[in-house]
Coordinates of C-alpha atoms in Angstrom, one line a residue:
Chain A
D81 CA 24.5 7.6 4.2
V82 CA 24.5 4.0 3.2
K83 CA 23.8 4.4 -0.3
V84 CA 22.8 1.3 -2.2
T85 CA 21.5 1.6 -6.3
Q86 CA 20.7 -0.3 -8.7
S87 CA 21.8 -0.4 -12.2
S88 CA 17.0 0.4 -13.8
R89 CA 15.1 2.2 -12.4
Y90 CA 12.7 0.4 -15.5
L91 CA 13.3 -2.0 -18.0
V92 CA 11.3 -4.3 -20.2
K93 CA 12.5 -8.0 -21.4
R94 CA 11.3 -10.1 -23.6
T95 CA 10.6 -13.6 -22.7
G96 CA 12.9 -16.2 -22.4
E97 CA 16.0 -13.5 -22.7
K98 CA 19.0 -13.8 -20.4
V99 CA 18.0 -11.0 -17.2
F100 CA 20.5 -9.4 -15.1
L101 CA 19.8 -7.6 -12.2
E102 CA 22.8 -5.0 -10.7
C103 CA 22.9 -3.8 -6.2
V104 CA 25.3 -1.8 -5.9
Q105 CA 26.1 -0.6 -2.1
D106 CA 29.0 1.5 -0.7
M107 CA 29.1 0.9 3.2
D108 CA 30.4 -2.5 2.7
H109 CA 28.3 -4.5 4.3
E110 CA 28.0 -8.1 4.7
N111 CA 24.6 -9.1 4.2
M112 CA 22.6 -8.5 1.6
F113 CA 19.3 -9.0 -0.5
W114 CA 17.2 -9.8 -3.4
Y115 CA 13.6 -9.5 -2.8
R116 CA 9.8 -9.1 -5.6
Q117 CA 7.4 -7.0 -4.4
D118 CA 3.3 -7.1 -5.7
P119 CA 0.3 -6.3 -5.4
G120 CA -0.9 -7.6 -2.1
L121 CA 1.6 -10.1 -1.1
G122 CA 3.9 -7.9 0.0
L123 CA 7.8 -8.1 -0.6
R124 CA 8.4 -11.3 -0.8
L125 CA 12.6 -12.8 -0.3
I126 CA 14.5 -14.5 -3.4
Y127 CA 17.7 -15.0 -2.1
F128 CA 19.8 -13.4 -0.1
S129 CA 23.8 -13.5 0.6
Y130 CA 26.0 -13.6 4.3
D131 CA 29.4 -13.1 2.2
V132 CA 31.1 -13.4 -1.3
K133 CA 30.5 -16.2 -2.4
M134 CA 28.2 -17.4 -0.4
K135 CA 23.9 -17.4 -1.1
E136 CA 20.9 -19.1 0.8
K137 CA 17.6 -19.6 -1.2
G138 CA 15.3 -17.6 0.8
D139 CA 10.9 -18.5 0.2
I140 CA 10.0 -17.8 -3.9
P141 CA 13.6 -19.1 -5.6
E142 CA 12.4 -21.3 -8.5
G143 CA 13.2 -19.2 -11.7
Y144 CA 16.2 -16.9 -10.2
S145 CA 20.3 -16.9 -9.0
V146 CA 22.8 -14.9 -7.9
S147 CA 26.0 -13.7 -8.0
R148 CA 28.1 -12.5 -5.3
E149 CA 32.4 -12.0 -6.2
K150 CA 32.6 -9.0 -4.0
K151 CA 31.4 -7.7 -0.6
E152 CA 29.8 -4.9 -2.6
R153 CA 28.2 -6.4 -5.5
F154 CA 24.7 -8.3 -6.3
S155 CA 23.1 -10.2 -8.6
L156 CA 19.9 -11.1 -10.0
I157 CA 20.0 -13.5 -13.1
L158 CA 16.7 -14.3 -14.3
E159 CA 18.2 -17.2 -16.7
S160 CA 14.7 -17.1 -19.1
A161 CA 12.6 -14.7 -18.2
S162 CA 8.5 -15.2 -18.2
T163 CA 5.4 -13.2 -17.9
N164 CA 5.5 -13.9 -14.3
Q165 CA 9.1 -13.0 -13.3
T166 CA 7.2 -9.3 -14.0
S167 CA 7.7 -7.1 -11.3
M168 CA 9.1 -4.3 -8.9
Y169 CA 12.8 -5.6 -7.7
L170 CA 13.9 -4.2 -4.5
C171 CA 17.6 -5.4 -3.5
A172 CA 18.6 -4.4 0.3
S173 CA 22.1 -4.6 2.5
S174 CA 22.8 -4.5 6.8
I175 CA 25.3 -5.3 9.0
T176 CA 25.6 -8.5 10.5
G177 CA 23.5 -7.8 14.3
D178 CA 24.7 -9.1 17.1
V179 CA 21.5 -11.2 17.8
G180 CA 19.9 -11.1 14.5
T181 CA 18.7 -8.9 12.2
D182 CA 20.0 -5.9 12.2
T183 CA 17.9 -2.5 9.9
Q184 CA 17.8 -2.7 6.0
Y185 CA 18.9 -0.6 3.4
F186 CA 17.4 -0.1 0.3
G187 CA 18.1 0.2 -3.2
P188 CA 14.9 2.7 -5.3
G189 CA 13.5 -0.3 -7.4
T190 CA 14.0 -1.6 -10.7
R191 CA 10.4 -2.4 -12.2
L192 CA 10.6 -5.8 -14.8
T193 CA 8.5 -5.7 -17.5
V194 CA 8.3 -9.3 -19.8
L195 CA 6.3 -9.3 -22.6
Chain B
S1341 CA 6.3 -17.2 4.2
Q1342 CA 4.0 -14.3 5.6
Q1343 CA 4.5 -13.1 8.9
G1344 CA 3.4 -9.5 9.6
E1345 CA -0.1 -8.6 8.5
E1346 CA -1.2 -5.0 9.0
D1347 CA -4.6 -3.9 9.5
P1348 CA -5.6 -1.5 8.0
Q1349 CA -5.0 -2.5 4.2
A1350 CA -5.8 1.3 3.4
L1351 CA -6.3 4.6 5.8
S1352 CA -7.9 8.1 4.4
I1353 CA -7.6 11.0 6.8
Q1354 CA -7.4 14.7 6.8
E1355 CA -3.9 16.4 7.2
G1356 CA -3.0 17.0 10.6
E1357 CA -5.3 14.1 12.3
N1358 CA -3.8 10.8 13.9
A1359 CA -3.4 8.0 11.8
T1360 CA -2.4 4.0 14.1
M1361 CA -1.2 1.1 11.9
N1362 CA -0.9 -2.5 13.7
C1363 CA 1.1 -4.9 13.0
S1364 CA 0.1 -8.3 14.2
Y1365 CA 2.6 -11.5 13.7
K1366 CA 3.4 -15.9 14.5
T1367 CA 6.7 -16.4 16.1
S1368 CA 8.6 -15.3 18.5
I1369 CA 10.7 -12.2 17.7
N1370 CA 14.4 -10.1 18.9
N1371 CA 12.8 -7.1 17.2
L1372 CA 10.4 -4.9 14.5
Q1373 CA 10.9 -2.8 12.9
W1374 CA 8.5 -0.2 10.7
Y1375 CA 9.7 0.6 7.5
R1376 CA 7.5 3.2 5.2
Q1377 CA 7.5 3.2 1.0
N1378 CA 6.4 6.0 -1.4
S1379 CA 5.0 5.1 -4.2
G1380 CA 6.3 3.0 -7.1
R1381 CA 10.3 3.9 -4.4
G1382 CA 12.5 2.2 -1.9
L1383 CA 11.3 0.8 1.3
V1384 CA 13.0 3.2 3.7
H1385 CA 14.0 2.9 7.6
L1386 CA 11.8 3.9 9.8
I1387 CA 12.4 2.8 13.6
L1388 CA 12.8 -0.7 15.4
I1389 CA 11.3 -1.3 18.9
R1390 CA 13.6 -4.8 20.5
S1391 CA 11.4 -7.3 22.1
N1392 CA 12.2 -6.4 25.7
E1393 CA 10.7 -2.8 25.2
R1394 CA 7.3 -2.0 25.3
E1395 CA 7.1 0.9 23.6
K1396 CA 9.8 4.1 21.7
H1397 CA 9.0 7.3 20.2
S1398 CA 10.6 8.7 17.1
G1399 CA 9.8 12.5 16.0
R1400 CA 6.0 12.1 15.3
L1401 CA 6.1 8.5 15.6
R1402 CA 5.5 6.2 18.7
V1403 CA 5.6 2.5 18.2
T1404 CA 4.0 -0.2 20.8
L1405 CA 4.8 -3.3 21.0
D1406 CA 3.4 -6.3 22.6
T1407 CA 4.6 -9.6 22.7
S1408 CA 1.8 -10.7 24.3
K1409 CA -0.3 -10.7 21.3
K1410 CA 2.9 -10.4 18.9
S1411 CA 2.0 -7.6 18.2
S1412 CA 2.9 -3.8 17.4
S1413 CA 1.3 -0.6 16.6
L1414 CA 2.6 2.3 15.0
L1415 CA 1.4 5.3 15.3
I1416 CA 1.6 8.9 13.2
T1417 CA 0.6 12.0 15.0
A1418 CA -0.1 15.3 13.2
S1419 CA -0.3 13.3 10.2
R1420 CA 1.2 15.2 6.9
A1421 CA 0.1 15.2 2.9
A1422 CA 4.0 13.8 2.5
D1423 CA 3.2 10.9 5.0
T1424 CA 1.3 9.5 2.4
A1425 CA 2.8 6.5 1.6
S1426 CA 2.7 2.2 2.2
Y1427 CA 3.9 1.8 5.1
F1428 CA 5.8 -2.0 6.0
C1429 CA 6.2 -3.8 9.8
A1430 CA 8.9 -6.4 9.8
T1431 CA 9.7 -9.0 12.2
G1432 CA 13.4 -10.3 12.7
R1433 CA 14.7 -12.9 14.6
Y1434 CA 17.8 -13.8 16.4
N1435 CA 20.6 -16.7 15.5
T1436 CA 19.2 -14.9 11.1
D1437 CA 19.8 -12.0 9.9
K1438 CA 16.4 -12.1 7.8
L1439 CA 13.7 -9.9 8.5
I1440 CA 9.6 -10.7 7.0
F1441 CA 7.7 -8.6 5.8
G1442 CA 3.8 -7.5 6.2
T1443 CA 2.2 -6.8 3.5
G1444 CA 1.8 -3.5 3.8
T1445 CA -0.6 0.0 4.6
R1446 CA -1.3 2.6 2.1
L1447 CA -1.8 5.4 4.2
Q1448 CA -3.1 8.6 2.1
V1449 CA -3.8 11.9 3.8
F1450 CA -5.7 14.7 1.8
P1451 CA -4.7 18.9 3.0

């Protein structure tokens, strides 16, 4: 079974702090994704990576950056946390499909609260 | 940008009843997927239907896809309390590894 783990289930930070969210997958997947989930808005893609050191902006990249130094690890960075970044953050991974998107496997999520 | 829109937003039924959720989308797709999310947890993949398929079954799940209407439905038969969760549709397109998720349907199954 694919396993995607996230470094924290719950996190509380203060405005202006630099925040690191870590995600690790153990199935050698090429693609990794960071989403945020807010009530009534569903999942919105922040960034994704299709290879080591490669990244592409999603729909809402402002205020975030990412790092992928190793294939199994994808980090989401909040350079200066703000209260509007309080949310549930979900990491996912997938293989590269032959003709397009394949199934994504999700981590348990990190609920971040910025005070 | 949201592609999938689920309907209804919330659904409450008794155990043993069937639950039907609908999803509409806007652009051409390669496949459509359904995911389940238990409260406060990550999403779990349920089923994938390709654009050239019309119906697919997996256990108590039945998914239909109508590409002419750009819509899909998920039917859960003989619902159980353990089916209580949020259900999301997600659309995949050709030549991209991204999925676009809808806003979800919250299903409550009462014992």
